[in-house]
Amino acid sequence: MSAPAAAASRPTLKALLTLAVPVVLSRASQTVVGLSDALMVAHLGAAALAATSTGAANAFSLLILPMGVTFIVSTFAAQLFGRGDVASARRYGWYGLLVAALTQVVSLSALPLVSGVVEALPYEAEVQVLMATYLRWRLVSGGAAIGIEALANFYGGLGRTVPGMVVNLAAMVANVALNALLIDGAGPVPALGVLGAALASSVSTWAAFLGFFAFFLREGRQAARAPLSWAEFTRMVRFGLPAGLNWFFEFLAFIFFVNVVVAGLGTPAVAALNSVIQLNSVAFMPSFAIASAGAVLVGQAIGAGRKDDVPRVVGLSVATASVWMGAAGLAYLLVPELLVRPFARGADGAAVLHFGVRMLTVSAAWQLFDASATSLAECLRGAGDTLYPLVVRLVIAWVVFVPGAYLTVRHLGGGDVEAMAWLVAYLALLAGALFLRFRSGRWREVRLLEPEAP
């Protein structure tokens, strides 16, 4: 029998924050990449801002499925670490990289379709051209982005969240530097505008992934080796696919909301919404990092046979994330104009500021719901309970949120405030449904790993 998992972290606030702080910095660096792309093209006007920010969201929507699948790498690694079987946990790093390789193939195959899809969306012609350019170049680095997530989740499951932090911080620094060089040009380098922002993101992502992969290979020379297993990979996908579809369908609902519902309100409204989402990501990404750390502690506790520790982990995760996001919501209420103004530049700056202030103020109402829903979903994922969150997200997003927002704005004359109110309702319902699931205790019945051999 493998050694007991005494190394698994106990459910304390210190243990949660020790895991979470590097992930907070890692996710914050990803947020800075999106913010820098938006802020550094904002002076080119609302069309450039809308194309870049919405293009980034659309690219993310295409990658969120494989990204969600790689999140389960952390769950398997954490439970195996809790059991004391680090050699088997390493195999899941390779399985995550296989998902990344498949993602790269699909991303490159989708490049010829980008223009046709973007032209079908209700944007002005200038926005369509710029967005298609941005999307094509972002997809070139699709596999690299998933590879970074796969390896960060592998190390995170082992309780080592620093490697992912270092890689993401390096990608952030490279992205900002390349944005400064390529968007407006310098010396012999021409000004590339939106294209420059896309190139900066792709080049920095590939450089960061290759460095991370080299680190993973170097550590593997000293690690105990175990053969890869197709049965293990398919089992990982079986649990990971609902997690990926969970994120995919939720984000697809949001993309519909942006590209169909809000797009009908005009380019300044779209630019404002995406600016507000970028600002909200500053609050969400650290909250998601806290939730991810909670999921690692849940997995390690279950792997070590301590399921009774899980409720305390969930309580700590929800409370800590709520404090952070509650503070962000308060800032949105008190100084919305100060936060939105950096995005409101160019010819349509006044309109972007008008919409942005209203939208950001309404977004304050969903912060605590978002903190609770994110923490509960991640902790359920840490237990291997991935199917129920998928079902409730599908129902609430596509039966309630999407039709409600569409009818309100496109047929009943609602505006930006009414559209944002539907986001509040969606997150409130989701948080309630996930709380009921956790309280039912059904997650205790999920068996992610095969029983340990005597």
mmCIF file of N, CA and C in Angstrom, residues 67-171:
data_model
loop_
_atom_site.group_PDB
_atom_site.id
_atom_site.type_symbol
_atom_site.label_atom_id
_atom_site.label_comp_id
_atom_site.label_asym_id
_atom_site.label_seq_id
_atom_site.Cartn_x
_atom_site.Cartn_y
_atom_site.Cartn_z
ATOM 1 N N MET A 67 -9.812 23.859 -21.846
ATOM 2 C CA MET A 67 -9.277 24.398 -20.599
ATOM 3 C C MET A 67 -10.009 23.790 -19.412
ATOM 4 N N GLY A 68 -11.334 23.709 -19.508
ATOM 5 C CA GLY A 68 -12.118 23.098 -18.439
ATOM 6 C C GLY A 68 -11.770 21.637 -18.241
ATOM 7 N N VAL A 69 -11.474 20.939 -19.343
ATOM 8 C CA VAL A 69 -11.065 19.539 -19.224
ATOM 9 C C VAL A 69 -9.750 19.432 -18.456
ATOM 10 N N THR A 70 -8.809 20.357 -18.712
ATOM 11 C CA THR A 70 -7.515 20.275 -18.018
ATOM 12 C C THR A 70 -7.635 20.625 -16.539
ATOM 13 N N PHE A 71 -8.707 21.316 -16.138
ATOM 14 C CA PHE A 71 -8.880 21.590 -14.710
ATOM 15 C C PHE A 71 -8.973 20.290 -13.905
ATOM 16 N N ILE A 72 -9.502 19.239 -14.551
ATOM 17 C CA ILE A 72 -9.657 17.973 -13.828
ATOM 18 C C ILE A 72 -8.303 17.314 -13.566
ATOM 19 N N VAL A 73 -7.257 17.745 -14.299
ATOM 20 C CA VAL A 73 -5.903 17.259 -14.014
ATOM 21 C C VAL A 73 -5.540 17.557 -12.562
ATOM 22 N N SER A 74 -5.907 18.754 -12.103
ATOM 23 C CA SER A 74 -5.648 19.127 -10.715
ATOM 24 C C SER A 74 -6.366 18.197 -9.749
ATOM 25 N N THR A 75 -7.596 17.817 -10.075
ATOM 26 C CA THR A 75 -8.377 16.949 -9.197
ATOM 27 C C THR A 75 -7.743 15.575 -9.060
ATOM 28 N N PHE A 76 -7.362 14.966 -10.193
ATOM 29 C CA PHE A 76 -6.706 13.662 -10.138
ATOM 30 C C PHE A 76 -5.367 13.755 -9.419
ATOM 31 N N ALA A 77 -4.576 14.775 -9.753
ATOM 32 C CA ALA A 77 -3.267 14.919 -9.117
ATOM 33 C C ALA A 77 -3.410 15.125 -7.618
ATOM 34 N N ALA A 78 -4.401 15.924 -7.205
ATOM 35 C CA ALA A 78 -4.595 16.197 -5.782
ATOM 36 C C ALA A 78 -5.004 14.934 -5.026
ATOM 37 N N GLN A 79 -5.930 14.166 -5.596
ATOM 38 C CA GLN A 79 -6.366 12.953 -4.894
ATOM 39 C C GLN A 79 -5.254 11.912 -4.839
ATOM 40 N N LEU A 80 -4.470 11.807 -5.921
ATOM 41 C CA LEU A 80 -3.345 10.873 -5.889
ATOM 42 C C LEU A 80 -2.263 11.339 -4.921
ATOM 43 N N PHE A 81 -2.032 12.639 -4.863
ATOM 44 C CA PHE A 81 -1.079 13.187 -3.889
ATOM 45 C C PHE A 81 -1.568 12.918 -2.470
ATOM 46 N N GLY A 82 -2.861 13.121 -2.244
ATOM 47 C CA GLY A 82 -3.423 12.828 -0.931
ATOM 48 C C GLY A 82 -3.269 11.365 -0.567
ATOM 49 N N ARG A 83 -3.297 10.499 -1.563
ATOM 50 C CA ARG A 83 -3.104 9.057 -1.336
ATOM 51 C C ARG A 83 -1.631 8.716 -1.146
ATOM 52 N N GLY A 84 -0.729 9.628 -1.575
ATOM 53 C CA GLY A 84 0.706 9.381 -1.457
ATOM 54 C C GLY A 84 1.334 8.805 -2.701
ATOM 55 N N ASP A 85 0.649 8.888 -3.867
ATOM 56 C CA ASP A 85 1.124 8.282 -5.109
ATOM 57 C C ASP A 85 1.492 9.386 -6.111
ATOM 58 N N VAL A 86 2.650 10.027 -5.887
ATOM 59 C CA VAL A 86 3.066 11.149 -6.734
ATOM 60 C C VAL A 86 3.439 10.681 -8.144
ATOM 61 N N ALA A 87 4.000 9.481 -8.275
ATOM 62 C CA ALA A 87 4.394 8.976 -9.591
ATOM 63 C C ALA A 87 3.189 8.853 -10.517
ATOM 64 N N SER A 88 2.080 8.345 -9.992
ATOM 65 C CA SER A 88 0.870 8.243 -10.814
ATOM 66 C C SER A 88 0.308 9.624 -11.127
ATOM 67 N N ALA A 89 0.433 10.561 -10.185
ATOM 68 C CA ALA A 89 -0.072 11.909 -10.422
ATOM 69 C C ALA A 89 0.618 12.545 -11.619
ATOM 70 N N ARG A 90 1.912 12.294 -11.817
ATOM 71 C CA ARG A 90 2.651 12.912 -12.917
ATOM 72 C C ARG A 90 2.097 12.504 -14.279
ATOM 73 N N ARG A 91 1.568 11.302 -14.372
ATOM 74 C CA ARG A 91 0.999 10.869 -15.648
ATOM 75 C C ARG A 91 -0.100 11.824 -16.107
ATOM 76 N N TYR A 92 -0.829 12.406 -15.167
ATOM 77 C CA TYR A 92 -1.925 13.287 -15.544
ATOM 78 C C TYR A 92 -1.429 14.618 -16.115
ATOM 79 N N GLY A 93 -0.177 14.964 -15.799
ATOM 80 C CA GLY A 93 0.412 16.110 -16.495
ATOM 81 C C GLY A 93 0.551 15.820 -17.981
ATOM 82 N N TRP A 94 0.977 14.611 -18.311
ATOM 83 C CA TRP A 94 1.090 14.218 -19.719
ATOM 84 C C TRP A 94 -0.284 14.129 -20.388
ATOM 85 N N TYR A 95 -1.278 13.646 -19.661
ATOM 86 C CA TYR A 95 -2.619 13.571 -20.247
ATOM 87 C C TYR A 95 -3.149 14.980 -20.552
ATOM 88 N N GLY A 96 -2.859 15.936 -19.668
ATOM 89 C CA GLY A 96 -3.252 17.308 -19.943
ATOM 90 C C GLY A 96 -2.556 17.872 -21.167
ATOM 91 N N LEU A 97 -1.278 17.527 -21.354
ATOM 92 C CA LEU A 97 -0.546 17.983 -22.539
ATOM 93 C C LEU A 97 -1.117 17.360 -23.813
ATOM 94 N N LEU A 98 -1.623 16.149 -23.731
ATOM 95 C CA LEU A 98 -2.265 15.540 -24.895
ATOM 96 C C LEU A 98 -3.517 16.324 -25.279
ATOM 97 N N VAL A 99 -4.290 16.767 -24.282
ATOM 98 C CA VAL A 99 -5.448 17.621 -24.558
ATOM 99 C C VAL A 99 -4.999 18.915 -25.237
ATOM 100 N N ALA A 100 -3.863 19.472 -24.801
ATOM 101 C CA ALA A 100 -3.336 20.703 -25.405
ATOM 102 C C ALA A 100 -2.948 20.477 -26.864
ATOM 103 N N ALA A 101 -2.323 19.343 -27.156
ATOM 104 C CA ALA A 101 -1.924 19.043 -28.540
ATOM 105 C C ALA A 101 -3.148 18.923 -29.449
ATOM 106 N N LEU A 102 -4.185 18.250 -28.966
ATOM 107 C CA LEU A 102 -5.417 18.135 -29.749
ATOM 108 C C LEU A 102 -6.057 19.509 -29.963
ATOM 109 N N THR A 103 -5.969 20.374 -28.942
ATOM 110 C CA THR A 103 -6.513 21.723 -29.062
ATOM 111 C C THR A 103 -5.796 22.510 -30.148
ATOM 112 N N GLN A 104 -4.474 22.352 -30.238
ATOM 113 C CA GLN A 104 -3.715 23.074 -31.259
ATOM 114 C C GLN A 104 -4.134 22.645 -32.660
ATOM 115 N N VAL A 105 -4.344 21.367 -32.851
ATOM 116 C CA VAL A 105 -4.786 20.858 -34.153
ATOM 117 C C VAL A 105 -6.140 21.465 -34.533
ATOM 118 N N VAL A 106 -7.080 21.463 -33.588
ATOM 119 C CA VAL A 106 -8.413 22.004 -33.854
ATOM 120 C C VAL A 106 -8.351 23.509 -34.106
ATOM 121 N N SER A 107 -7.529 24.223 -33.338
ATOM 122 C CA SER A 107 -7.414 25.674 -33.493
ATOM 123 C C SER A 107 -6.908 26.040 -34.882
ATOM 124 N N LEU A 108 -5.883 25.350 -35.341
ATOM 125 C CA LEU A 108 -5.351 25.634 -36.670
ATOM 126 C C LEU A 108 -6.361 25.262 -37.761
ATOM 127 N N SER A 109 -7.108 24.197 -37.530
ATOM 128 C CA SER A 109 -8.120 23.788 -38.512
ATOM 129 C C SER A 109 -9.254 24.800 -38.620
ATOM 130 N N ALA A 110 -9.493 25.551 -37.546
ATOM 131 C CA ALA A 110 -10.602 26.513 -37.528
ATOM 132 C C ALA A 110 -10.258 27.849 -38.165
ATOM 133 N N LEU A 111 -8.996 28.103 -38.462
ATOM 134 C CA LEU A 111 -8.590 29.423 -38.975
ATOM 135 C C LEU A 111 -9.352 29.841 -40.240
ATOM 136 N N PRO A 112 -9.560 28.935 -41.228
ATOM 137 C CA PRO A 112 -10.279 29.368 -42.438
ATOM 138 C C PRO A 112 -11.738 29.754 -42.190
ATOM 139 N N LEU A 113 -12.300 29.367 -41.044
ATOM 140 C CA LEU A 113 -13.715 29.619 -40.772
ATOM 141 C C LEU A 113 -13.962 30.948 -40.061
ATOM 142 N N VAL A 114 -12.896 31.585 -39.576
ATOM 143 C CA VAL A 114 -13.060 32.736 -38.696
ATOM 144 C C VAL A 114 -13.798 33.878 -39.372
ATOM 145 N N SER A 115 -13.382 34.268 -40.566
ATOM 146 C CA SER A 115 -13.999 35.422 -41.236
ATOM 147 C C SER A 115 -15.490 35.212 -41.458
ATOM 148 N N GLY A 116 -15.878 34.027 -41.924
ATOM 149 C CA GLY A 116 -17.285 33.768 -42.179
ATOM 150 C C GLY A 116 -18.131 33.838 -40.925
ATOM 151 N N VAL A 117 -17.600 33.327 -39.807
ATOM 152 C CA VAL A 117 -18.352 33.362 -38.551
ATOM 153 C C VAL A 117 -18.505 34.794 -38.062
ATOM 154 N N VAL A 118 -17.431 35.570 -38.100
ATOM 155 C CA VAL A 118 -17.480 36.950 -37.611
ATOM 156 C C VAL A 118 -18.409 37.808 -38.480
ATOM 157 N N GLU A 119 -18.407 37.572 -39.773
ATOM 158 C CA GLU A 119 -19.273 38.352 -40.662
ATOM 159 C C GLU A 119 -20.746 38.086 -40.409
ATOM 160 N N ALA A 120 -21.067 36.955 -39.810
ATOM 161 C CA ALA A 120 -22.467 36.639 -39.510
ATOM 162 C C ALA A 120 -22.955 37.346 -38.245
ATOM 163 N N LEU A 121 -22.047 37.960 -37.491
ATOM 164 C CA LEU A 121 -22.417 38.640 -36.256
ATOM 165 C C LEU A 121 -22.811 40.083 -36.538
ATOM 166 N N PRO A 122 -23.719 40.658 -35.734
ATOM 167 C CA PRO A 122 -24.270 41.991 -36.026
ATOM 168 C C PRO A 122 -23.359 43.146 -35.600
ATOM 169 N N TYR A 123 -22.111 43.141 -36.132
ATOM 170 C CA TYR A 123 -21.187 44.233 -35.843
ATOM 171 C C TYR A 123 -21.016 45.118 -37.071
ATOM 172 N N GLU A 124 -20.544 46.337 -36.836
ATOM 173 C CA GLU A 124 -20.204 47.215 -37.945
ATOM 174 C C GLU A 124 -19.053 46.604 -38.733
ATOM 175 N N ALA A 125 -18.928 46.960 -40.003
ATOM 176 C CA ALA A 125 -17.950 46.334 -40.889
ATOM 177 C C ALA A 125 -16.522 46.481 -40.370
ATOM 178 N N GLU A 126 -16.177 47.664 -39.855
ATOM 179 C CA GLU A 126 -14.821 47.880 -39.365
ATOM 180 C C GLU A 126 -14.516 46.954 -38.192
ATOM 181 N N VAL A 127 -15.476 46.788 -37.286
ATOM 182 C CA VAL A 127 -15.284 45.910 -36.141
ATOM 183 C C VAL A 127 -15.107 44.465 -36.604
ATOM 184 N N GLN A 128 -15.877 44.045 -37.605
ATOM 185 C CA GLN A 128 -15.779 42.681 -38.103
ATOM 186 C C GLN A 128 -14.391 42.377 -38.658
ATOM 187 N N VAL A 129 -13.845 43.295 -39.456
ATOM 188 C CA VAL A 129 -12.526 43.079 -40.057
ATOM 189 C C VAL A 129 -11.451 42.983 -38.978
ATOM 190 N N LEU A 130 -11.479 43.911 -38.033
ATOM 191 C CA LEU A 130 -10.478 43.929 -36.963
ATOM 192 C C LEU A 130 -10.607 42.702 -36.065
ATOM 193 N N MET A 131 -11.844 42.310 -35.755
ATOM 194 C CA MET A 131 -12.054 41.165 -34.879
ATOM 195 C C MET A 131 -11.582 39.869 -35.530
ATOM 196 N N ALA A 132 -11.842 39.699 -36.816
ATOM 197 C CA ALA A 132 -11.398 38.489 -37.518
ATOM 198 C C ALA A 132 -9.877 38.390 -37.507
ATOM 199 N N THR A 133 -9.209 39.518 -37.718
ATOM 200 C CA THR A 133 -7.746 39.537 -37.676
ATOM 201 C C THR A 133 -7.241 39.129 -36.296
ATOM 202 N N TYR A 134 -7.828 39.709 -35.266
ATOM 203 C CA TYR A 134 -7.413 39.416 -33.890
ATOM 204 C C TYR A 134 -7.637 37.938 -33.560
ATOM 205 N N LEU A 135 -8.800 37.418 -33.901
ATOM 206 C CA LEU A 135 -9.136 36.032 -33.581
ATOM 207 C C LEU A 135 -8.189 35.040 -34.243
ATOM 208 N N ARG A 136 -7.875 35.259 -35.518
ATOM 209 C CA ARG A 136 -7.018 34.310 -36.228
ATOM 210 C C ARG A 136 -5.671 34.165 -35.528
ATOM 211 N N TRP A 137 -5.070 35.292 -35.168
ATOM 212 C CA TRP A 137 -3.752 35.219 -34.562
ATOM 213 C C TRP A 137 -3.794 34.710 -33.130
ATOM 214 N N ARG A 138 -4.878 34.956 -32.409
ATOM 215 C CA ARG A 138 -4.983 34.402 -31.060
ATOM 216 C C ARG A 138 -5.126 32.877 -31.098
ATOM 217 N N LEU A 139 -5.834 32.359 -32.110
ATOM 218 C CA LEU A 139 -6.026 30.912 -32.202
ATOM 219 C C LEU A 139 -4.727 30.176 -32.513
ATOM 220 N N VAL A 140 -3.767 30.872 -33.110
ATOM 221 C CA VAL A 140 -2.483 30.242 -33.411
ATOM 222 C C VAL A 140 -1.811 29.723 -32.141
ATOM 223 N N SER A 141 -2.084 30.358 -31.016
ATOM 224 C CA SER A 141 -1.468 29.930 -29.753
ATOM 225 C C SER A 141 -2.448 29.175 -28.855
ATOM 226 N N GLY A 142 -3.525 28.633 -29.429
ATOM 227 C CA GLY A 142 -4.531 27.940 -28.626
ATOM 228 C C GLY A 142 -3.972 26.760 -27.851
ATOM 229 N N GLY A 143 -3.184 25.914 -28.495
ATOM 230 C CA GLY A 143 -2.623 24.752 -27.817
ATOM 231 C C GLY A 143 -1.646 25.138 -26.725
ATOM 232 N N ALA A 144 -0.868 26.199 -26.950
ATOM 233 C CA ALA A 144 0.087 26.653 -25.946
ATOM 234 C C ALA A 144 -0.636 27.132 -24.693
ATOM 235 N N ALA A 145 -1.745 27.857 -24.871
ATOM 236 C CA ALA A 145 -2.516 28.340 -23.724
ATOM 237 C C ALA A 145 -3.048 27.175 -22.894
ATOM 238 N N ILE A 146 -3.542 26.132 -23.568
ATOM 239 C CA ILE A 146 -4.064 24.971 -22.849
ATOM 240 C C ILE A 146 -2.925 24.188 -22.197
ATOM 241 N N GLY A 147 -1.775 24.154 -22.844
ATOM 242 C CA GLY A 147 -0.620 23.479 -22.255
ATOM 243 C C GLY A 147 -0.187 24.116 -20.945
ATOM 244 N N ILE A 148 -0.205 25.451 -20.893
ATOM 245 C CA ILE A 148 0.123 26.151 -19.651
ATOM 246 C C ILE A 148 -0.878 25.781 -18.560
ATOM 247 N N GLU A 149 -2.169 25.768 -18.915
ATOM 248 C CA GLU A 149 -3.195 25.394 -17.935
ATOM 249 C C GLU A 149 -3.012 23.961 -17.446
ATOM 250 N N ALA A 150 -2.702 23.052 -18.368
ATOM 251 C CA ALA A 150 -2.549 21.643 -17.993
ATOM 252 C C ALA A 150 -1.417 21.463 -16.985
ATOM 253 N N LEU A 151 -0.262 22.070 -17.259
ATOM 254 C CA LEU A 151 0.873 21.916 -16.362
ATOM 255 C C LEU A 151 0.656 22.655 -15.046
ATOM 256 N N ALA A 152 0.034 23.830 -15.105
ATOM 257 C CA ALA A 152 -0.262 24.560 -13.859
ATOM 258 C C ALA A 152 -1.213 23.762 -12.980
ATOM 259 N N ASN A 153 -2.182 23.084 -13.590
ATOM 260 C CA ASN A 153 -3.115 22.269 -12.814
ATOM 261 C C ASN A 153 -2.438 21.028 -12.254
ATOM 262 N N PHE A 154 -1.520 20.448 -13.010
ATOM 263 C CA PHE A 154 -0.779 19.295 -12.489
ATOM 264 C C PHE A 154 0.008 19.693 -11.250
ATOM 265 N N TYR A 155 0.799 20.747 -11.352
ATOM 266 C CA TYR A 155 1.599 21.171 -10.202
ATOM 267 C C TYR A 155 0.706 21.671 -9.067
ATOM 268 N N GLY A 156 -0.392 22.330 -9.413
ATOM 269 C CA GLY A 156 -1.314 22.791 -8.378
ATOM 270 C C GLY A 156 -1.895 21.645 -7.578
ATOM 271 N N GLY A 157 -2.212 20.539 -8.235
ATOM 272 C CA GLY A 157 -2.747 19.377 -7.539
ATOM 273 C C GLY A 157 -1.765 18.811 -6.526
ATOM 274 N N LEU A 158 -0.472 18.994 -6.789
ATOM 275 C CA LEU A 158 0.562 18.552 -5.852
ATOM 276 C C LEU A 158 0.790 19.563 -4.741
ATOM 277 N N GLY A 159 0.044 20.661 -4.777
ATOM 278 C CA GLY A 159 0.251 21.713 -3.788
ATOM 279 C C GLY A 159 1.361 22.669 -4.163
ATOM 280 N N ARG A 160 1.845 22.603 -5.409
ATOM 281 C CA ARG A 160 2.935 23.470 -5.881
ATOM 282 C C ARG A 160 2.352 24.478 -6.880
ATOM 283 N N THR A 161 1.897 25.585 -6.380
ATOM 284 C CA THR A 161 1.256 26.577 -7.241
ATOM 285 C C THR A 161 2.223 27.649 -7.735
ATOM 286 N N VAL A 162 3.467 27.635 -7.256
ATOM 287 C CA VAL A 162 4.439 28.651 -7.670
ATOM 288 C C VAL A 162 4.869 28.501 -9.139
ATOM 289 N N PRO A 163 5.139 27.289 -9.663
ATOM 290 C CA PRO A 163 5.558 27.195 -11.066
ATOM 291 C C PRO A 163 4.567 27.839 -12.037
ATOM 292 N N GLY A 164 3.276 27.593 -11.858
ATOM 293 C CA GLY A 164 2.281 28.216 -12.726
ATOM 294 C C GLY A 164 2.287 29.728 -12.596
ATOM 295 N N MET A 165 2.496 30.218 -11.374
ATOM 296 C CA MET A 165 2.566 31.664 -11.153
ATOM 297 C C MET A 165 3.726 32.276 -11.929
ATOM 298 N N VAL A 166 4.908 31.670 -11.834
ATOM 299 C CA VAL A 166 6.092 32.211 -12.504
ATOM 300 C C VAL A 166 5.879 32.267 -14.011
ATOM 301 N N VAL A 167 5.333 31.207 -14.571
ATOM 302 C CA VAL A 167 5.119 31.149 -16.021
ATOM 303 C C VAL A 167 4.121 32.213 -16.469
ATOM 304 N N ASN A 168 3.025 32.362 -15.743
ATOM 305 C CA ASN A 168 2.026 33.346 -16.137
ATOM 306 C C ASN A 168 2.518 34.782 -15.955
ATOM 307 N N LEU A 169 3.315 35.021 -14.922
ATOM 308 C CA LEU A 169 3.898 36.359 -14.764
ATOM 309 C C LEU A 169 4.860 36.667 -15.911
ATOM 310 N N ALA A 170 5.644 35.673 -16.332
ATOM 311 C CA ALA A 170 6.550 35.874 -17.460
ATOM 312 C C ALA A 170 5.773 36.178 -18.742
ATOM 313 N N ALA A 171 4.671 35.445 -18.950
ATOM 314 C CA ALA A 171 3.839 35.699 -20.128
ATOM 315 C C ALA A 171 3.251 37.100 -20.088
#
